[in-house]
CSV table of C-alpha atoms in Angstrom, one decimal:
chain,number,residue,atom,x,y,z
A,228,SER,CA,102.8,118.1,123.0
A,229,ILE,CA,106.4,116.9,122.5
A,230,GLY,CA,105.1,113.7,120.7
A,231,GLU,CA,106.4,111.4,123.3
A,232,LEU,CA,104.3,108.5,122.5
A,233,TRP,CA,106.1,106.4,125.3
A,234,GLY,CA,105.2,108.8,128.2
A,235,VAL,CA,101.3,109.1,127.3
A,236,ALA,CA,100.8,105.2,127.0
A,237,PHE,CA,102.4,105.1,130.2
A,238,CYS,CA,100.7,107.6,131.7
A,239,ILE,CA,97.0,105.9,130.3
A,240,SER,CA,98.2,102.4,131.5
A,241,TYR,CA,98.5,103.6,135.1
A,242,ARG,CA,95.4,106.5,135.2
A,243,SER,CA,93.3,103.1,133.6
A,244,LEU,CA,94.7,100.6,136.3
A,245,ALA,CA,93.2,103.6,138.9
A,246,GLN,CA,89.8,104.3,136.4
A,247,SER,CA,89.7,99.8,137.2
A,248,GLN,CA,89.3,100.8,140.9
A,249,ARG,CA,86.9,104.1,141.1
A,250,ALA,CA,84.7,104.4,137.2
A,251,GLY,CA,85.0,101.0,136.8
A,252,LEU,CA,86.3,98.3,133.7
A,253,ASP,CA,84.5,99.0,130.8
A,254,GLU,CA,85.6,102.3,130.9
A,255,ALA,CA,89.6,101.3,132.5
A,256,ARG,CA,89.8,98.8,129.7
A,257,ALA,CA,88.8,101.2,126.5
A,258,SER,CA,91.5,103.4,128.0
A,259,LEU,CA,93.9,100.9,128.0
A,260,SER,CA,93.3,99.8,124.4
A,261,ASP,CA,94.0,103.6,123.6
A,262,ALA,CA,96.8,103.3,125.3
A,263,LEU,CA,97.7,99.7,123.4
A,264,ALA,CA,98.3,101.4,119.9
A,265,ILE,CA,99.9,104.4,121.5
A,266,ALA,CA,102.2,102.1,122.9
A,267,ARG,CA,103.1,99.6,119.3
A,268,ARG,CA,103.2,103.6,117.5
A,269,SER,CA,105.8,104.4,120.0
A,270,GLY,CA,107.8,100.9,118.9
A,271,ASP,CA,108.8,100.3,122.3
A,272,LEU,CA,108.3,97.0,124.0
A,273,THR,CA,108.5,97.4,127.3
A,274,ILE,CA,105.2,100.1,127.1
A,275,THR,CA,103.8,97.8,124.9
A,276,HIS,CA,104.8,95.0,127.8
A,277,GLN,CA,103.6,96.8,130.6
A,278,VAL,CA,100.0,98.3,128.8
A,279,LEU,CA,99.3,94.3,128.0
A,280,TYR,CA,99.6,93.1,131.9
A,281,SER,CA,97.6,96.3,132.5
A,282,LEU,CA,95.2,94.7,129.9
A,283,GLY,CA,95.4,91.2,130.8
A,284,LEU,CA,94.5,92.2,134.6
A,285,VAL,CA,91.7,93.9,133.8
A,286,ALA,CA,89.9,91.3,131.1
A,287,GLN,CA,90.7,88.9,133.8
A,288,LEU,CA,88.4,90.6,136.4
A,289,GLN,CA,85.9,91.6,133.3
A,290,GLY,CA,85.9,87.8,133.0
A,291,ASP,CA,87.3,88.1,129.2
A,292,HIS,CA,89.4,85.4,130.0
A,293,ALA,CA,90.2,84.9,125.9
A,294,GLN,CA,91.7,88.0,125.9
A,295,ALA,CA,93.6,88.1,129.3
A,296,ALA,CA,95.3,84.9,128.2
A,297,ALA,CA,96.1,86.5,124.5
A,298,ALA,CA,97.6,89.8,126.4
A,299,PHE,CA,99.9,88.1,128.9
A,300,ALA,CA,100.8,86.3,125.7
A,301,GLU,CA,101.9,88.6,123.9
A,302,GLY,CA,103.6,90.1,126.8
A,303,LEU,CA,105.5,87.4,127.6
A,304,GLU,CA,107.2,86.6,124.2
A,305,LEU,CA,108.0,90.6,124.3
A,306,CYS,CA,109.9,90.0,127.4
A,307,LEU,CA,111.8,88.0,127.0
A,308,ALA,CA,112.2,89.2,123.6
A,309,LEU,CA,114.0,92.2,125.5
A,310,GLY,CA,115.3,89.8,127.9
A,311,ASP,CA,113.6,91.7,130.9
A,312,ARG,CA,113.7,88.3,133.2
A,313,VAL,CA,111.7,91.1,136.0
A,314,ASN,CA,108.3,91.0,134.3
A,315,VAL,CA,108.3,87.5,132.7
A,316,GLY,CA,107.3,86.4,136.0
A,317,TYR,CA,103.9,88.6,135.8
A,318,PHE,CA,102.7,87.3,132.4
A,319,ILE,CA,103.9,83.5,133.3
A,320,LYS,CA,101.1,84.2,136.7
A,321,GLY,CA,98.6,85.7,134.6
A,322,ILE,CA,99.0,82.5,132.6
A,323,ALA,CA,98.6,80.1,135.5
A,324,GLU,CA,96.1,81.3,137.2
A,325,LEU,CA,93.9,81.4,134.1
A,326,THR,CA,94.6,77.4,133.3
A,327,ALA,CA,94.0,76.9,136.7
A,328,LEU,CA,90.9,77.8,136.0
A,329,HIS,CA,89.8,76.9,132.8
A,330,LEU,CA,92.1,74.2,131.8
A,331,GLU,CA,93.8,72.5,134.3
A,332,GLY,CA,93.9,72.9,137.8
A,333,GLN,CA,97.1,71.2,139.1
A,334,ARG,CA,98.6,72.4,136.1
A,335,GLY,CA,98.0,75.5,136.7
A,336,VAL,CA,98.9,75.7,140.4
A,337,ARG,CA,102.6,74.0,139.1
A,338,LEU,CA,103.1,77.3,136.9
A,339,LEU,CA,102.2,79.4,139.8
A,340,GLY,CA,105.6,77.6,141.3
A,341,ALA,CA,107.2,78.3,138.5
A,342,ALA,CA,106.4,82.1,138.2
A,343,HIS,CA,106.7,82.6,142.0
A,344,THR,CA,110.6,81.0,141.9
A,345,LEU,CA,111.0,83.3,138.9
A,346,MET,CA,109.6,86.5,140.4
A,347,GLU,CA,111.3,85.6,144.2
A,348,ALA,CA,115.1,85.4,141.5
A,349,THR,CA,114.5,88.4,140.3
A,350,GLY,CA,113.5,90.2,143.7
A,351,VAL,CA,109.9,91.3,142.4
A,352,PRO,CA,107.0,90.6,144.6
A,353,PHE,CA,104.5,87.8,143.9
A,354,GLN,CA,101.7,89.5,145.3
A,355,ARG,CA,101.5,93.2,144.0
A,356,ASP,CA,99.4,95.7,145.4
A,357,ASP,CA,96.7,95.7,141.9
A,358,PRO,CA,93.1,95.6,141.3
A,359,GLY,CA,93.6,91.9,140.9
A,360,GLY,CA,95.0,91.1,144.3
A,361,ARG,CA,91.7,90.5,146.1
A,362,TRP,CA,91.1,87.9,143.0
A,363,HIS,CA,94.3,86.9,143.0
A,364,GLU,CA,93.7,85.2,146.8
A,365,GLN,CA,90.4,84.1,146.9
A,366,LEU,CA,91.8,82.2,143.5
A,367,ALA,CA,94.5,80.9,145.8
A,368,ASP,CA,92.2,80.0,148.4
A,369,ARG,CA,90.0,78.2,145.8
A,370,LEU,CA,92.4,75.9,144.7
A,371,ARG,CA,94.4,74.9,147.8
A,372,ALA,CA,90.5,74.1,148.8
A,373,ALA,CA,89.6,72.0,145.3
A,374,LEU,CA,93.5,70.1,144.9
A,375,GLY,CA,93.8,70.0,149.1
A,376,ASP,CA,96.9,71.3,150.5
A,377,GLY,CA,99.4,68.1,149.8
A,378,ALA,CA,98.9,68.6,146.1
A,379,PHE,CA,98.7,72.0,146.1
A,380,ALA,CA,102.0,72.1,147.9
A,381,ALA,CA,103.7,69.1,145.9
A,382,ALA,CA,102.1,71.3,142.2
A,383,LEU,CA,104.3,74.4,143.8
A,384,SER,CA,107.1,72.2,144.7
A,385,ALA,CA,107.0,71.3,141.1
A,386,GLY,CA,106.9,74.2,139.4
A,387,ALA,CA,109.9,75.6,141.7
A,388,THR,CA,112.0,73.1,139.3
A,389,LEU,CA,111.1,74.1,136.1
A,390,SER,CA,113.9,75.7,133.6
A,391,LEU,CA,113.4,79.4,132.2
A,392,GLY,CA,112.6,77.4,129.3
A,393,GLN,CA,110.2,74.8,130.3
A,394,THR,CA,107.9,76.9,131.9
A,395,HIS,CA,108.1,79.6,129.3
A,396,HIS,CA,107.5,76.6,126.8
A,397,GLU,CA,104.0,75.9,128.9
A,398,ALA,CA,103.3,79.2,129.6
A,399,GLN,CA,102.4,79.8,125.8
A,400,GLU,CA,100.8,76.4,124.9
A,401,LEU,CA,98.6,77.0,127.4
A,402,GLY,CA,98.1,80.6,126.6
A,403,ARG,CA,97.4,80.1,123.2
A,404,ARG,CA,94.8,76.8,124.7
A,405,LEU,CA,93.2,79.2,126.6
A,406,ALA,CA,93.2,82.8,123.9
A,407,ALA,CA,91.3,80.5,121.8
A,408,GLN,CA,88.6,79.8,123.6
């Protein structure tokens, strides 16, 4: 009623994550699409990238990996434009997981290592208690089994040495490839 579009988008976004647990992913995704339109109208890049993360997560859980990659890639660009180093890792992690699933397991794990290092440096948890939490754990287990413990650990370690610029460049390239699939 007061025209606070940022707050409306924020509330819809977080309500949508709750919906994804109770009512289902289709309803959550529809609400997130509404929230994204409102966030874009608000002009606030912070709430826009927050909604994009939620939309990417729900699309990922639905198996729409092209939409998830597009949302994560756009959110990453907004975070970097804002200088928001706290949330960059979440977007890179999303792209990394999709890469590991659909393009190249070892390269995805390496990008996961970079995301983990970035998130650790800013004090944010690598594993959040969100609707995708179980999915993330299962994916890591599958990748470890597919690559072997040594190769999995080596790829994570290699990613930990990447700079933010290198990580951004790689995530940007992979995000574009994934979104085009």
